[in-house]
Short mmCIF file of C-alpha atoms in Angstrom, two decimals:
data_model
loop_
_atom_site.label_atom_id
_atom_site.label_comp_id
_atom_site.label_asym_id
_atom_site.label_seq_id
_atom_site.Cartn_x
_atom_site.Cartn_y
_atom_site.Cartn_z
CA UNK A 11 -49.92 -120.77 23.50
CA UNK A 12 -50.06 -118.41 26.35
CA UNK A 13 -53.06 -116.47 27.49
CA UNK A 14 -52.14 -112.94 28.89
CA UNK A 15 -54.74 -111.41 31.20
CA UNK A 16 -54.73 -108.16 33.17
CA UNK A 17 -54.37 -108.71 36.81
CA UNK A 18 -52.27 -107.30 39.72
CA UNK A 19 -50.72 -105.20 37.14
CA UNK A 20 -52.40 -103.28 33.92
CA UNK A 21 -51.46 -105.30 30.58
CA UNK A 22 -50.32 -101.75 29.45
CA UNK A 23 -47.46 -101.73 31.85
CA UNK A 24 -46.60 -105.82 31.07
CA UNK A 25 -46.29 -104.93 27.29
CA UNK A 26 -42.61 -104.38 27.27
CA UNK A 27 -41.69 -107.83 29.08
CA UNK A 28 -44.27 -109.34 26.75
CA UNK A 29 -42.45 -107.78 23.68
CA UNK A 30 -39.43 -109.14 24.91
CA UNK A 31 -40.62 -112.50 25.37
CA UNK A 32 -42.03 -112.67 21.75
CA UNK A 33 -38.98 -111.88 20.19
CA UNK A 34 -36.87 -114.11 22.22
CA UNK A 35 -39.68 -116.77 21.19
CA UNK A 36 -39.20 -115.67 17.74
CA UNK A 37 -35.68 -115.61 17.79
CA UNK A 38 -35.82 -119.36 19.30
CA UNK A 39 -38.01 -120.42 16.26
CA UNK A 40 -36.10 -118.92 13.95
CA UNK A 41 -32.91 -120.82 15.51
CA UNK A 42 -34.46 -124.01 15.82
CA UNK A 43 -35.62 -123.60 12.11
CA UNK A 44 -31.96 -122.80 11.27
CA UNK A 45 -30.57 -125.80 12.90
CA UNK A 46 -33.57 -128.10 11.78
CA UNK A 47 -32.26 -126.73 8.27
CA UNK A 48 -29.09 -127.37 8.70
CA UNK A 49 -29.75 -130.66 9.83
CA UNK A 50 -31.90 -131.49 6.86
CA UNK A 51 -29.05 -130.13 4.52
CA UNK A 52 -26.66 -132.96 6.14
CA UNK A 53 -29.07 -135.40 5.88
CA UNK A 54 -29.93 -134.70 2.47
CA UNK A 55 -25.92 -134.60 1.76
CA UNK A 56 -25.56 -138.10 3.43
CA UNK A 57 -28.11 -139.36 0.93
CA UNK A 58 -27.07 -137.86 -2.07
CA UNK A 59 -23.28 -139.43 -1.16
CA UNK A 60 -24.94 -142.99 -0.30
CA UNK A 61 -27.10 -142.78 -3.90
CA UNK A 62 -23.56 -142.01 -5.48
CA UNK A 63 -21.69 -144.82 -3.95
CA UNK A 64 -24.62 -147.05 -4.69
CA UNK A 65 -24.42 -146.24 -8.19
CA UNK A 66 -20.86 -146.84 -8.48
CA UNK A 67 -21.11 -149.96 -6.97
CA UNK A 68 -24.16 -150.76 -9.57
CA UNK A 69 -21.98 -149.87 -12.31
CA UNK A 70 -18.50 -151.76 -11.17
CA UNK A 71 -20.83 -154.71 -10.81
CA UNK A 72 -22.29 -154.28 -14.58
CA UNK A 73 -18.97 -153.49 -15.64
CA UNK A 74 -17.47 -156.54 -13.90
CA UNK A 75 -20.81 -158.83 -15.28
CA UNK A 76 -19.97 -157.66 -18.65
CA UNK A 77 -16.25 -158.61 -18.21
CA UNK A 78 -16.77 -161.84 -17.32
CA UNK A 79 -19.46 -162.03 -20.05
CA UNK A 80 -17.49 -160.95 -22.87
CA UNK A 81 -14.52 -163.08 -21.31
CA UNK A 82 -17.32 -166.16 -21.56
CA UNK A 83 -18.04 -165.41 -24.85
CA UNK A 84 -14.69 -165.19 -25.86
CA UNK A 85 -13.44 -168.41 -24.36
CA UNK A 86 -16.64 -169.90 -26.41
CA UNK A 87 -15.18 -168.12 -29.72
CA UNK A 88 -11.70 -169.91 -28.90
CA UNK A 89 -13.79 -173.14 -28.55
CA UNK A 90 -15.52 -172.86 -31.84
CA UNK A 91 -11.98 -171.42 -33.62
CA UNK A 92 -10.49 -174.59 -32.24
CA UNK A 93 -13.37 -176.73 -33.25
CA UNK A 94 -13.17 -175.52 -36.92
CA UNK A 95 -9.42 -176.20 -37.08
CA UNK A 96 -10.03 -179.72 -36.09
CA UNK A 97 -12.60 -180.11 -38.70
CA UNK A 98 -10.26 -178.61 -41.79
CA UNK A 99 -7.56 -180.67 -40.30
CA UNK A 100 -9.84 -184.16 -40.55
CA UNK A 101 -11.04 -183.18 -43.66
CA UNK A 102 -7.48 -182.29 -45.16
CA UNK A 103 -6.40 -185.52 -43.69
CA UNK A 104 -9.16 -187.43 -45.04
CA UNK A 105 -9.09 -185.96 -48.78
CA UNK A 106 -12.63 -184.84 -47.93
CA UNK A 107 -12.27 -180.95 -48.40
CA UNK A 108 -14.87 -180.21 -50.87
CA UNK A 109 -16.77 -177.25 -51.43
CA UNK A 110 -19.35 -178.06 -49.01
CA UNK A 111 -17.17 -178.31 -45.73
CA UNK A 112 -15.06 -175.51 -47.42
CA UNK A 113 -18.32 -173.36 -47.05
CA UNK A 114 -19.55 -174.28 -43.91
CA UNK A 115 -15.67 -173.85 -42.69
CA UNK A 116 -16.40 -170.33 -44.03
CA UNK A 117 -19.82 -170.19 -42.21
CA UNK A 118 -18.21 -171.26 -38.94
CA UNK A 119 -15.71 -168.53 -38.79
CA UNK A 120 -17.65 -165.85 -39.82
CA UNK A 121 -20.05 -167.02 -36.59
CA UNK A 122 -16.85 -167.66 -34.36
CA UNK A 123 -15.63 -163.87 -35.32
CA UNK A 124 -19.31 -162.73 -34.31
CA UNK A 125 -19.27 -164.71 -30.93
CA UNK A 126 -15.70 -162.84 -30.29
CA UNK A 127 -16.05 -159.62 -28.46
CA UNK A 128 -12.69 -158.38 -29.49
CA UNK A 129 -13.90 -158.59 -32.88
CA UNK A 130 -16.69 -156.79 -32.34
CA UNK A 131 -18.34 -157.62 -35.95
CA UNK A 132 -22.23 -157.77 -36.46
CA UNK A 133 -24.05 -160.66 -37.94
CA UNK A 134 -27.34 -159.63 -40.43
CA UNK A 135 -29.21 -163.11 -38.98
CA UNK A 136 -27.74 -162.87 -35.67
CA UNK A 137 -28.68 -158.99 -34.38
CA UNK A 138 -31.48 -159.97 -32.08
CA UNK A 139 -29.94 -162.77 -30.08
CA UNK A 140 -28.19 -162.51 -26.28
CA UNK A 141 -25.88 -164.92 -25.42
CA UNK A 142 -26.42 -165.87 -21.79
CA UNK A 143 -23.64 -167.54 -20.22
CA UNK A 144 -25.28 -169.22 -17.11
CA UNK A 145 -25.05 -171.76 -18.46
CA UNK A 146 -24.35 -170.76 -22.68
CA UNK A 147 -27.79 -170.56 -23.96
CA UNK A 148 -29.04 -168.62 -27.14
CA UNK A 149 -31.95 -166.59 -26.62
CA UNK A 150 -34.13 -164.08 -28.81
CA UNK A 151 -34.14 -160.58 -27.22
CA UNK A 152 -37.42 -159.70 -28.58
CA UNK A 153 -40.22 -161.73 -28.35
CA UNK A 154 -40.71 -164.43 -30.93
CA UNK A 155 -42.57 -167.72 -31.44
CA UNK A 156 -39.20 -169.10 -31.63
CA UNK A 157 -36.98 -169.67 -28.11
CA UNK A 158 -33.74 -171.48 -28.08
CA UNK A 159 -32.68 -173.07 -25.18
#
């Protein structure tokens, strides 16, 4: 801020210079605001790009975790299937393949199919379960008085 007073020259004679100075100051202020707005726009664009990159990275990490989880579930389903096959082979070779064992084999095959992410099957009794592979644990998704570990 400036204060202008009458001096050697009357204030009326200084008005053109004062107006010119005010115009220059206004132009400089407008230019400063334009530069600041451009700077803000650039910063916002950088921030937007950074956030997009972070979202892409986060999605990539989540997709990779899902891939690993599905590979582990598939692997476990193969282990279960191999176990079922061995139980069946043992029961046949020992001539103990009775209806109870056959029913268990059918039940176990359905669980192996449910576990296998390539089959994408549901199980009416296990729909609320999450399979956690670190190490392999079964947990309830919803809060319950029951817990498996």
